mmCIF file of C-alpha atoms and ligand atoms in Angstrom:
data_model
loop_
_atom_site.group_PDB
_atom_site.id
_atom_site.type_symbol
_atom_site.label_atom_id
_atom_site.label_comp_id
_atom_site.label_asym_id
_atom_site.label_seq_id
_atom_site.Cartn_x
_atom_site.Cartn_y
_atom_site.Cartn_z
ATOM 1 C CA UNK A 30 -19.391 8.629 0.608
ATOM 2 C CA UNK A 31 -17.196 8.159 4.225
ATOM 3 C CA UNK A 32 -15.494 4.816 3.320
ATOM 4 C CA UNK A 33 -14.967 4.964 7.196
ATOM 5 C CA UNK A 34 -18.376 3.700 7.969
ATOM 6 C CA UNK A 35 -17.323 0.783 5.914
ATOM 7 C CA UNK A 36 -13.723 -0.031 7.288
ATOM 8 C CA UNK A 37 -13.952 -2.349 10.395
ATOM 9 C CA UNK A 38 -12.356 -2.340 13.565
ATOM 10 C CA UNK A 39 -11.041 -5.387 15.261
ATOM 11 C CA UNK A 40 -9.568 -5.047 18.795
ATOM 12 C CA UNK A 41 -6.856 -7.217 19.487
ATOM 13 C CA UNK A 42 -5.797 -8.621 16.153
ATOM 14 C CA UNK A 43 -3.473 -10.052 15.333
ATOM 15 C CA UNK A 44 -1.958 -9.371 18.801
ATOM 16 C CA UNK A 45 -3.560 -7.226 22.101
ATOM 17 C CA UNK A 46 -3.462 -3.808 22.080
ATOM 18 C CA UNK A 47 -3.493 -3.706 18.259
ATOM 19 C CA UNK A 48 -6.833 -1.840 17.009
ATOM 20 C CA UNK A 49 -7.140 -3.913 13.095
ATOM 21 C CA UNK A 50 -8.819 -1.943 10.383
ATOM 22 C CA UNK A 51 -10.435 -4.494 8.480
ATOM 23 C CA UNK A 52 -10.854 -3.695 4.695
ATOM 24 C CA UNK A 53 -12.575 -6.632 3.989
ATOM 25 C CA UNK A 54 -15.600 -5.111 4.778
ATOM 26 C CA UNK A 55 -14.940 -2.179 2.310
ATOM 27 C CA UNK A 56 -14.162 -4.665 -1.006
ATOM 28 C CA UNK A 57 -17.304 -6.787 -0.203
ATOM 29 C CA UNK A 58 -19.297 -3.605 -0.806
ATOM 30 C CA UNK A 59 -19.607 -3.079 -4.266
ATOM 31 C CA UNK A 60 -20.270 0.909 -4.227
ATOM 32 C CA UNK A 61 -17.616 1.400 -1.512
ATOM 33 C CA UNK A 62 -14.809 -0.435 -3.489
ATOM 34 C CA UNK A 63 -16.233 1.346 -6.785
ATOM 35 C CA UNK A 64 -15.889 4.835 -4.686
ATOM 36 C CA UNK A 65 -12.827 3.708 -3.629
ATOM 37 C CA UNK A 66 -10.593 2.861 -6.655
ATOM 38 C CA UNK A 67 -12.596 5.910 -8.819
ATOM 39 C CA UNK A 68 -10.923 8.050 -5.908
ATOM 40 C CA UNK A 69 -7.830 6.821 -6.438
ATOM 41 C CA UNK A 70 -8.194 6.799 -10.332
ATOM 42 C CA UNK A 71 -9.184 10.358 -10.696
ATOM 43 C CA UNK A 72 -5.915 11.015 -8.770
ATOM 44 C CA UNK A 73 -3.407 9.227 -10.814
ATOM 45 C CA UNK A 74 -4.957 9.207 -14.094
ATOM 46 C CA UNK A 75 -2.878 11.797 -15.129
ATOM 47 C CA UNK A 76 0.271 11.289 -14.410
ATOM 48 C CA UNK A 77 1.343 8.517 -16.905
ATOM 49 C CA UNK A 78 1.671 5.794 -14.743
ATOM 50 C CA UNK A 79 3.612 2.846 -16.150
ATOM 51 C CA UNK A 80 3.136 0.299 -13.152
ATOM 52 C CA UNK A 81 1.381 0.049 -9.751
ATOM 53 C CA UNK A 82 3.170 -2.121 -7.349
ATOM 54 C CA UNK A 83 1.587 -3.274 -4.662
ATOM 55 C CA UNK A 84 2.416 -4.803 -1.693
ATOM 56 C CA UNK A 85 1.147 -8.106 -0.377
ATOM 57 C CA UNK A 86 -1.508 -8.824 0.460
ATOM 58 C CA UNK A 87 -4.488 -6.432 0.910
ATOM 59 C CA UNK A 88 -2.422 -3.710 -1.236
ATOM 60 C CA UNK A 89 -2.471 -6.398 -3.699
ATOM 61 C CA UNK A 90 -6.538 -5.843 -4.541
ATOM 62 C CA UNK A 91 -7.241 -2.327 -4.859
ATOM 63 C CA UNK A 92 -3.892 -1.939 -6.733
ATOM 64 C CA UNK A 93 -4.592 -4.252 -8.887
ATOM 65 C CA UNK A 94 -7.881 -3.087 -10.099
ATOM 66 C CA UNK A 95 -6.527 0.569 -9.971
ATOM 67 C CA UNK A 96 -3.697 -0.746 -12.553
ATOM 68 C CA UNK A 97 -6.464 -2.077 -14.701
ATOM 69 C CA UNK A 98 -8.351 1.001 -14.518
ATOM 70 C CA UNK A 99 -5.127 3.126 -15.379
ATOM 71 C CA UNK A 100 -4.613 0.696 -17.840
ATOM 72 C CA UNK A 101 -1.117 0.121 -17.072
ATOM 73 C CA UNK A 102 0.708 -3.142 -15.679
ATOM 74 C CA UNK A 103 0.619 -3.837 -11.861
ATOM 75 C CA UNK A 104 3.488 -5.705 -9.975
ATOM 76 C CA UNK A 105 3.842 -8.142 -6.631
ATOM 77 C CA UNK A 106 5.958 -6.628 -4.144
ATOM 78 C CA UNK A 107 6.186 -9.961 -1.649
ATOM 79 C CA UNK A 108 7.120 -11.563 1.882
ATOM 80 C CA UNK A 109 10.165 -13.028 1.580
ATOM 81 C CA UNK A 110 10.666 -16.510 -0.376
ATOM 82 C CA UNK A 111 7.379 -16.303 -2.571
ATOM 83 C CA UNK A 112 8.286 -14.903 -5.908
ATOM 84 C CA UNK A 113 9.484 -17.386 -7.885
ATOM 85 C CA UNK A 114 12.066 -16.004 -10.371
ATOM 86 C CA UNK A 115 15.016 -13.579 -9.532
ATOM 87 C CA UNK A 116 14.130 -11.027 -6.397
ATOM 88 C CA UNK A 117 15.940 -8.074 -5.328
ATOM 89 C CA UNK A 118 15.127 -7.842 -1.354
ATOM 90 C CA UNK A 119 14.856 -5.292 1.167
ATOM 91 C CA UNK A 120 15.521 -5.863 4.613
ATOM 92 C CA UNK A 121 13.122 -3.722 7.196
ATOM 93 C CA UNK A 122 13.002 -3.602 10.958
ATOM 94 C CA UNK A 123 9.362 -4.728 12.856
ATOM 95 C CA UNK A 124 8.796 -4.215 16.958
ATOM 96 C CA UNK A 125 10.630 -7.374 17.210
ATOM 97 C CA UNK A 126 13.383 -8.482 14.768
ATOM 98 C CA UNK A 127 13.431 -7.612 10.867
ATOM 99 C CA UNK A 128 10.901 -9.097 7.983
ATOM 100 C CA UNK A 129 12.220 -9.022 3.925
ATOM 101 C CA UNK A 130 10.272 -8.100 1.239
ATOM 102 C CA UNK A 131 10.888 -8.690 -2.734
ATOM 103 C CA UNK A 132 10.377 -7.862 -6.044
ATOM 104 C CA UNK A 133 11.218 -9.834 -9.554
ATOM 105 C CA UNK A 134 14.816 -8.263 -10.958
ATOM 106 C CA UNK A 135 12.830 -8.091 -14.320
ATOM 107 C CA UNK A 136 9.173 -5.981 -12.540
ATOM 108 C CA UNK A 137 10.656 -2.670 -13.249
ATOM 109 C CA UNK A 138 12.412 -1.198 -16.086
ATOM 110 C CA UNK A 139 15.112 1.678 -15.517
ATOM 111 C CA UNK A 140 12.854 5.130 -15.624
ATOM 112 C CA UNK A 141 9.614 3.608 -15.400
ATOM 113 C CA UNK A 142 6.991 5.701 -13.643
ATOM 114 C CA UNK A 143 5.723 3.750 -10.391
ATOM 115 C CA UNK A 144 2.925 4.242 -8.028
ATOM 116 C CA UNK A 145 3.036 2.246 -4.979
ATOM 117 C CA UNK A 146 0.066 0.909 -3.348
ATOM 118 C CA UNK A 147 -0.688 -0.935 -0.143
ATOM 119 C CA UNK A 148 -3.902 -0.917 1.941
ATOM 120 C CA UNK A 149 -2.687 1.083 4.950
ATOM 121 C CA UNK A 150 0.261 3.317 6.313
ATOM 122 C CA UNK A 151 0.845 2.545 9.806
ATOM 123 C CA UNK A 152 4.397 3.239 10.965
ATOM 124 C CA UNK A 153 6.012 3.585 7.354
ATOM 125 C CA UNK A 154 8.631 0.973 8.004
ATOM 126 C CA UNK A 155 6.931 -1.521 4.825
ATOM 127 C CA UNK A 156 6.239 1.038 2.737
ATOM 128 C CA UNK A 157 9.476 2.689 3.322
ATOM 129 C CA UNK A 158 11.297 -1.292 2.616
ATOM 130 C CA UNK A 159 8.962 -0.752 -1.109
ATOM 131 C CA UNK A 160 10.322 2.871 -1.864
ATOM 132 C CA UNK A 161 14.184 1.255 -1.420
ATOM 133 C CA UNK A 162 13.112 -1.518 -3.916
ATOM 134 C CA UNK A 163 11.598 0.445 -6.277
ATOM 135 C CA UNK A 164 14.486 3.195 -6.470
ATOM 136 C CA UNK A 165 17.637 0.185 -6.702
ATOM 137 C CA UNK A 166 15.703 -0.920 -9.999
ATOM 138 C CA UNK A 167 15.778 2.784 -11.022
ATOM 139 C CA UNK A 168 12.141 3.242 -10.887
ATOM 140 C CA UNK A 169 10.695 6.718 -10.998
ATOM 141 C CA UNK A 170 8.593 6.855 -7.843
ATOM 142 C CA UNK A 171 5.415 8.765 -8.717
ATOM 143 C CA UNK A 172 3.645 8.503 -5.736
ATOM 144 C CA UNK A 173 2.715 6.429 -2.787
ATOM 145 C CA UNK A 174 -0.920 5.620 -2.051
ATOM 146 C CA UNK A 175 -3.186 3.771 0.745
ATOM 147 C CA UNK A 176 -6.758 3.643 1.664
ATOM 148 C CA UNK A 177 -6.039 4.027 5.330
ATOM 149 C CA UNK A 178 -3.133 5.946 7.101
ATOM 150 C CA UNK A 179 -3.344 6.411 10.389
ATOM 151 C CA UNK A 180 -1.573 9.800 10.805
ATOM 152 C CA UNK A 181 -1.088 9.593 14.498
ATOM 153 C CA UNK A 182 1.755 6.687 14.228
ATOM 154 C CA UNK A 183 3.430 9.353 11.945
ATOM 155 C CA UNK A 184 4.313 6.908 9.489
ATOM 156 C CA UNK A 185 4.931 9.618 6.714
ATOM 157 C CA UNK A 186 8.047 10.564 8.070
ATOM 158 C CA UNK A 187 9.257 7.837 6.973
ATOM 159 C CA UNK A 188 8.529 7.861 3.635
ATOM 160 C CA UNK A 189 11.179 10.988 2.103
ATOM 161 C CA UNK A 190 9.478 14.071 -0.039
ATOM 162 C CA UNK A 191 7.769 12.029 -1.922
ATOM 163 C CA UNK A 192 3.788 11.941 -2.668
ATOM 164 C CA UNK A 193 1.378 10.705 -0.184
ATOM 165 C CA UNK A 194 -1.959 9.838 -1.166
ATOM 166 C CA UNK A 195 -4.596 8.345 1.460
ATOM 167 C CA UNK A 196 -8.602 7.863 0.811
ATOM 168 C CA UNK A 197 -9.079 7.763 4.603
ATOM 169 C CA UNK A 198 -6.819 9.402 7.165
ATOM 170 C CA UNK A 199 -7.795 8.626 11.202
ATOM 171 C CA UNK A 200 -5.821 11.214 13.664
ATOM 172 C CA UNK A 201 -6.597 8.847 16.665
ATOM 173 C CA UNK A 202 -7.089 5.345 17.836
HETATM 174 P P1 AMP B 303 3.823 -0.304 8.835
HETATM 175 O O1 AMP B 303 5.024 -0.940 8.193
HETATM 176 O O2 AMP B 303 3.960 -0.171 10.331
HETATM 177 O O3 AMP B 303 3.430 0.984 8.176
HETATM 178 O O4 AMP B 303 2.621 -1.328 8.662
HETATM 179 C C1 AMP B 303 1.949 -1.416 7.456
HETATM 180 C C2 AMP B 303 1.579 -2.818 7.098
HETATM 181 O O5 AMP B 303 1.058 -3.548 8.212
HETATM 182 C C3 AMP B 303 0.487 -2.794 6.046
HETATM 183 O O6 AMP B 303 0.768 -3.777 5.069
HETATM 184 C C4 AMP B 303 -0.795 -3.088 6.808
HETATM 185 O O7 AMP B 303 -1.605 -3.964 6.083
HETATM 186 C C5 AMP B 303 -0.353 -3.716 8.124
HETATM 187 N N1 AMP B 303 -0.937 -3.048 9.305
HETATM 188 C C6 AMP B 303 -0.257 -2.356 10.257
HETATM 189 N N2 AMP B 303 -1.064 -1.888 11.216
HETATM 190 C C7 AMP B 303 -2.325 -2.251 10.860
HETATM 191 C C8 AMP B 303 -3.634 -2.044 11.430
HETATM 192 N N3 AMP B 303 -3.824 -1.351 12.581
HETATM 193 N N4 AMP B 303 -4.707 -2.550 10.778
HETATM 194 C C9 AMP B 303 -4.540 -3.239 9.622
HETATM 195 N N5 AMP B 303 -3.341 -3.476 9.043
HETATM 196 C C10 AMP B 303 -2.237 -2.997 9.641
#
């Protein structure tokens, strides 16, 4: 199965010149989301996952029902001001200004093996925010995965030696 055919694109959104891809499309389709998270399941299944962290919002639904699937524990990683117990933050920098992310002090125990999840790599910088999180609570990062990076923004240089796992990769606009 392509899952590209069922990704949509949105011109404009949230801003102009920004080309959206719209997963929505690809969870309301029962065999796509199915292909989907057996994709990613076959690719982590072995590697004795403790958590999956994802990152709000969209990476909050595939990694959630991958972490059930692995049958290990899945974590929030939030916006700023929305977990409600003690956070460690990360600061990150956007086009214009800086955004925080968080995670609960107690998520992640020291040595833990973490896969990190969010629906798409664009220019690393959240996903990059996550990594910092997950190694000040002494995680042990054991990969990074999205269902859409789009390779031409180069995001993965942003994102150290570590493993880089995408279901759909797009090398141009
Ligand atoms: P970045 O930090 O630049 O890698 O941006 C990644 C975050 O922004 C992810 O959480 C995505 O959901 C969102 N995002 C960035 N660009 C797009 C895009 N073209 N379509 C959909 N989501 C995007």
């Amino acid at each position: 199965m392509d899952l590209r055919y069922s990704i949509r694109d949105i011109p404009d959104f949230p801003k102009p010149g920004i080309m959206f891809k719209d997963v929505t499309t690809l969870f309301k389709d029962a065999n796509a989301f199915q292909f989907a998270l057996n994709a990613m399941y076959e690719n982590y299944r072995d590697q004795g996952i403790n958590k999956v962290a994802g990152i709000e919002s969209r990476g909050f639904i595939l990694g959630s029902a991958l972490a059930s699937k692995l049958n290990c524990g899945f974590v929030p990683i939030r916006k700023k001001g929305k977990l409600p117990a003690k956070t460690i933050r990360q600061e990150y920098s956007l086009e214009y200004g800086t955004d925080i992310i968080e995670l609960h002090t107690d998520a992640i125990l020291p040595g833990e093996r973490i896969l990190l999840h969010d629906d798409l790599l664009a220019t690393g910088g959240t996903m990059n925010a996550a990594i910092q999180l997950i190694e000040k609570m002494d995680g042990s990062l054991v990969g990074i995965s999205f269902i859409i990076e789009l390779a031409f923004l180069k995001g993965r240089n942003h994102l150290g030696t570590h493993q880089i796992f995408s279901l759909v990769t797009y090398d141009k606009e």
